C-alpha cells in the first residue's frame, strides 16, 4: 500500500455518471416567412423578424445544452437515491451481505474486500479494519469479515459452537 487506507461499507456496486450531450445540437433554421405585416414589405420588418429568430435560436440552444441535461441528471440522481434506498431495505430484510472495502486513497485502488452479514456488524468490521490500517497492522485476508473483529491478533477467529 502506498498511502492512506479508507474503509467503508459499499452500498452501490456501480457509480452514477454524468452523460452530458451525446451529439452536437444545431440551432433550428428560421423559416422563410419574413415580413408578416400584411401585404407590404419593409426592411425594418425583416430585421425585426431576423432578430427575433436569432434570439429564439439562441434560447433553444441554451435550453438544449444546459437545462435538459441538468434535468436528466437530476432525475438520474433521484433514481439512484431510490434504488439505494430499496437496496438498503432489501439487504436488511433479506440478510444479504454488505461489502466492506478498503481503498488506498493515493492510488485509488481497492486493497481488500470483505462480505459481512448485517448493517451494524458491517459497521463494526469497517471500524476494526480502519483501526488496523491506522495503526499500521496488516489487514485481514479478503473474504469473511469475522477475522477483523478480533483485536488481539492477526489470526482469524473461529466460532466455538
Coordinates of C-alpha atoms in Angstrom, one line a residue:
X1 CA 0.0 0.0 0.0
X2 CA 1.3 3.4 -1.0
X3 CA -0.8 5.7 1.0
X4 CA -3.7 6.1 3.5
X5 CA -6.4 3.5 3.6
X6 CA -10.1 4.4 3.9
X7 CA -12.5 1.6 4.9
X8 CA -16.2 1.9 4.0
X9 CA -19.4 -0.1 3.5
X10 CA -20.3 -0.2 -0.1
X11 CA -24.0 0.5 -0.8
X12 CA -24.0 0.5 -4.6
X13 CA -21.7 -1.6 -6.8
X14 CA -21.8 0.9 -9.6
X15 CA -21.4 4.6 -9.7
X16 CA -23.7 7.2 -11.4
X17 CA -22.0 9.2 -14.1
X18 CA -22.7 12.4 -16.0
X19 CA -23.6 11.6 -19.5
X20 CA -23.9 15.1 -21.0
X21 CA -24.7 15.6 -24.6
X22 CA -24.1 12.7 -26.9
X23 CA -24.1 14.7 -30.2
X24 CA -23.8 18.2 -31.5
X25 CA -27.1 20.1 -31.4
X26 CA -27.6 22.6 -34.2
X27 CA -30.0 25.6 -33.8
X28 CA -33.1 25.3 -35.9
X29 CA -33.2 27.3 -39.1
X30 CA -35.7 30.2 -39.0
X31 CA -38.5 29.7 -41.5
X32 CA -38.7 31.7 -44.7
X33 CA -41.8 33.7 -43.8
X34 CA -40.5 37.1 -43.1
X35 CA -42.4 40.3 -43.0
X36 CA -45.9 39.2 -41.9
X37 CA -47.2 42.8 -41.6
X38 CA -50.0 42.5 -44.0
X39 CA -49.1 42.9 -47.7
X40 CA -46.2 45.4 -47.6
X41 CA -42.6 44.5 -47.4
X42 CA -40.4 46.6 -45.1
X43 CA -36.7 46.3 -44.4
X44 CA -37.4 47.0 -40.7
X45 CA -39.8 44.1 -40.5
X46 CA -37.1 41.8 -42.0
X47 CA -34.6 43.0 -39.3
X48 CA -37.2 42.6 -36.6
X49 CA -38.1 39.1 -37.6
X50 CA -34.5 38.1 -38.1
X51 CA -33.5 39.5 -34.7
X52 CA -36.4 37.5 -33.1
X53 CA -35.4 34.4 -34.9
X54 CA -31.8 34.7 -33.8
X55 CA -32.9 35.2 -30.2
X56 CA -35.2 32.2 -30.3
X57 CA -32.4 30.1 -31.9
X58 CA -30.0 31.1 -29.1
X59 CA -32.7 30.4 -26.4
X60 CA -33.3 26.9 -27.9
X61 CA -29.5 26.1 -28.0
X62 CA -29.1 27.3 -24.4
X63 CA -32.1 25.2 -23.2
X64 CA -31.0 22.1 -25.1
X65 CA -27.3 22.5 -24.0
X66 CA -27.9 23.2 -20.3
X67 CA -31.4 22.8 -18.9
X68 CA -32.3 19.5 -20.5
X69 CA -29.1 17.7 -19.4
X70 CA -29.4 19.2 -15.9
X71 CA -33.0 17.9 -15.6
X72 CA -32.0 14.4 -16.9
X73 CA -29.1 14.4 -14.4
X74 CA -31.4 15.3 -11.5
X75 CA -33.8 12.6 -12.5
X76 CA -31.0 10.1 -12.6
X77 CA -29.8 11.1 -9.2
X78 CA -33.3 10.7 -7.8
X79 CA -33.4 7.2 -9.4
X80 CA -30.1 6.3 -7.8
X81 CA -31.3 7.6 -4.4
X82 CA -34.5 5.5 -4.8
X83 CA -32.5 2.4 -5.8
X84 CA -30.1 2.9 -3.0
X85 CA -32.9 3.1 -0.5
X86 CA -34.6 0.0 -1.9
X87 CA -31.2 -1.8 -1.8
X88 CA -30.6 -0.9 1.8
X89 CA -34.0 -2.0 2.9
X90 CA -33.7 -5.2 0.8
X91 CA -30.3 -6.1 2.1
X92 CA -31.5 -5.5 5.7
X93 CA -34.7 -7.5 5.3
X94 CA -33.3 -10.4 3.3
X95 CA -30.0 -10.7 5.2
X96 CA -27.8 -10.2 2.2
X97 CA -24.1 -9.5 3.0
X98 CA -22.7 -6.0 2.9
X99 CA -19.4 -5.4 1.1
X100 CA -16.8 -3.7 3.3
X101 CA -13.9 -2.5 1.2
X102 CA -10.6 -0.8 2.0
X103 CA -9.4 1.7 -0.6
X104 CA -5.9 3.1 -1.0
X105 CA -6.7 6.9 -1.3
X106 CA -3.5 7.7 -3.1
X107 CA -3.7 5.0 -5.8
X108 CA -7.5 4.8 -5.7
X109 CA -7.4 1.1 -5.8
X110 CA -9.3 -1.5 -3.6
X111 CA -6.8 -3.2 -1.4
X112 CA -9.3 -5.5 0.4
X113 CA -12.9 -6.6 0.3
X114 CA -15.0 -8.4 2.9
X115 CA -18.5 -9.8 2.9
X116 CA -20.4 -9.2 6.2
X117 CA -24.0 -10.0 7.1
X118 CA -25.8 -7.2 8.9
X119 CA -25.5 -3.5 8.6
X120 CA -24.4 -2.9 12.2
X121 CA -21.9 -5.7 12.1
X122 CA -20.5 -4.4 8.8
X123 CA -20.0 -1.0 10.5
X124 CA -18.1 -2.8 13.3
X125 CA -16.0 -4.7 10.9
X126 CA -15.3 -1.5 8.9
X127 CA -14.2 0.3 12.1
X128 CA -12.0 -2.6 13.2
X129 CA -10.3 -2.7 9.8
X130 CA -9.9 1.0 9.8
X131 CA -8.2 0.8 13.2
X132 CA -5.8 -1.8 11.9
X133 CA -5.0 0.3 8.9
X134 CA -4.5 3.4 11.0
X135 CA -2.0 1.6 13.4
X136 CA -0.1 0.0 10.5
X137 CA -1.2 -3.6 11.3
X138 CA -1.8 -5.8 8.3
X139 CA -5.3 -6.1 7.0
X140 CA -7.1 -9.4 7.5
X141 CA -7.3 -11.6 4.4
X142 CA -10.1 -10.7 2.0
X143 CA -13.3 -12.8 2.3
X144 CA -15.3 -13.1 5.5
X145 CA -15.0 -10.1 7.8
X146 CA -15.1 -12.0 11.1
X147 CA -11.3 -12.0 11.3
X148 CA -11.3 -8.3 11.6
X149 CA -13.2 -8.2 14.9
X150 CA -10.6 -9.9 17.0
X151 CA -8.4 -7.1 18.3
X152 CA -5.8 -9.4 20.0
X153 CA -4.2 -11.0 17.0
X154 CA -3.9 -11.1 13.2
X155 CA -5.2 -14.6 13.2
X156 CA -8.8 -15.3 12.2
X157 CA -11.3 -16.1 15.0
X158 CA -13.2 -19.3 14.7
X159 CA -16.6 -20.0 16.1
X160 CA -16.6 -22.3 19.2
X161 CA -20.1 -23.5 18.9

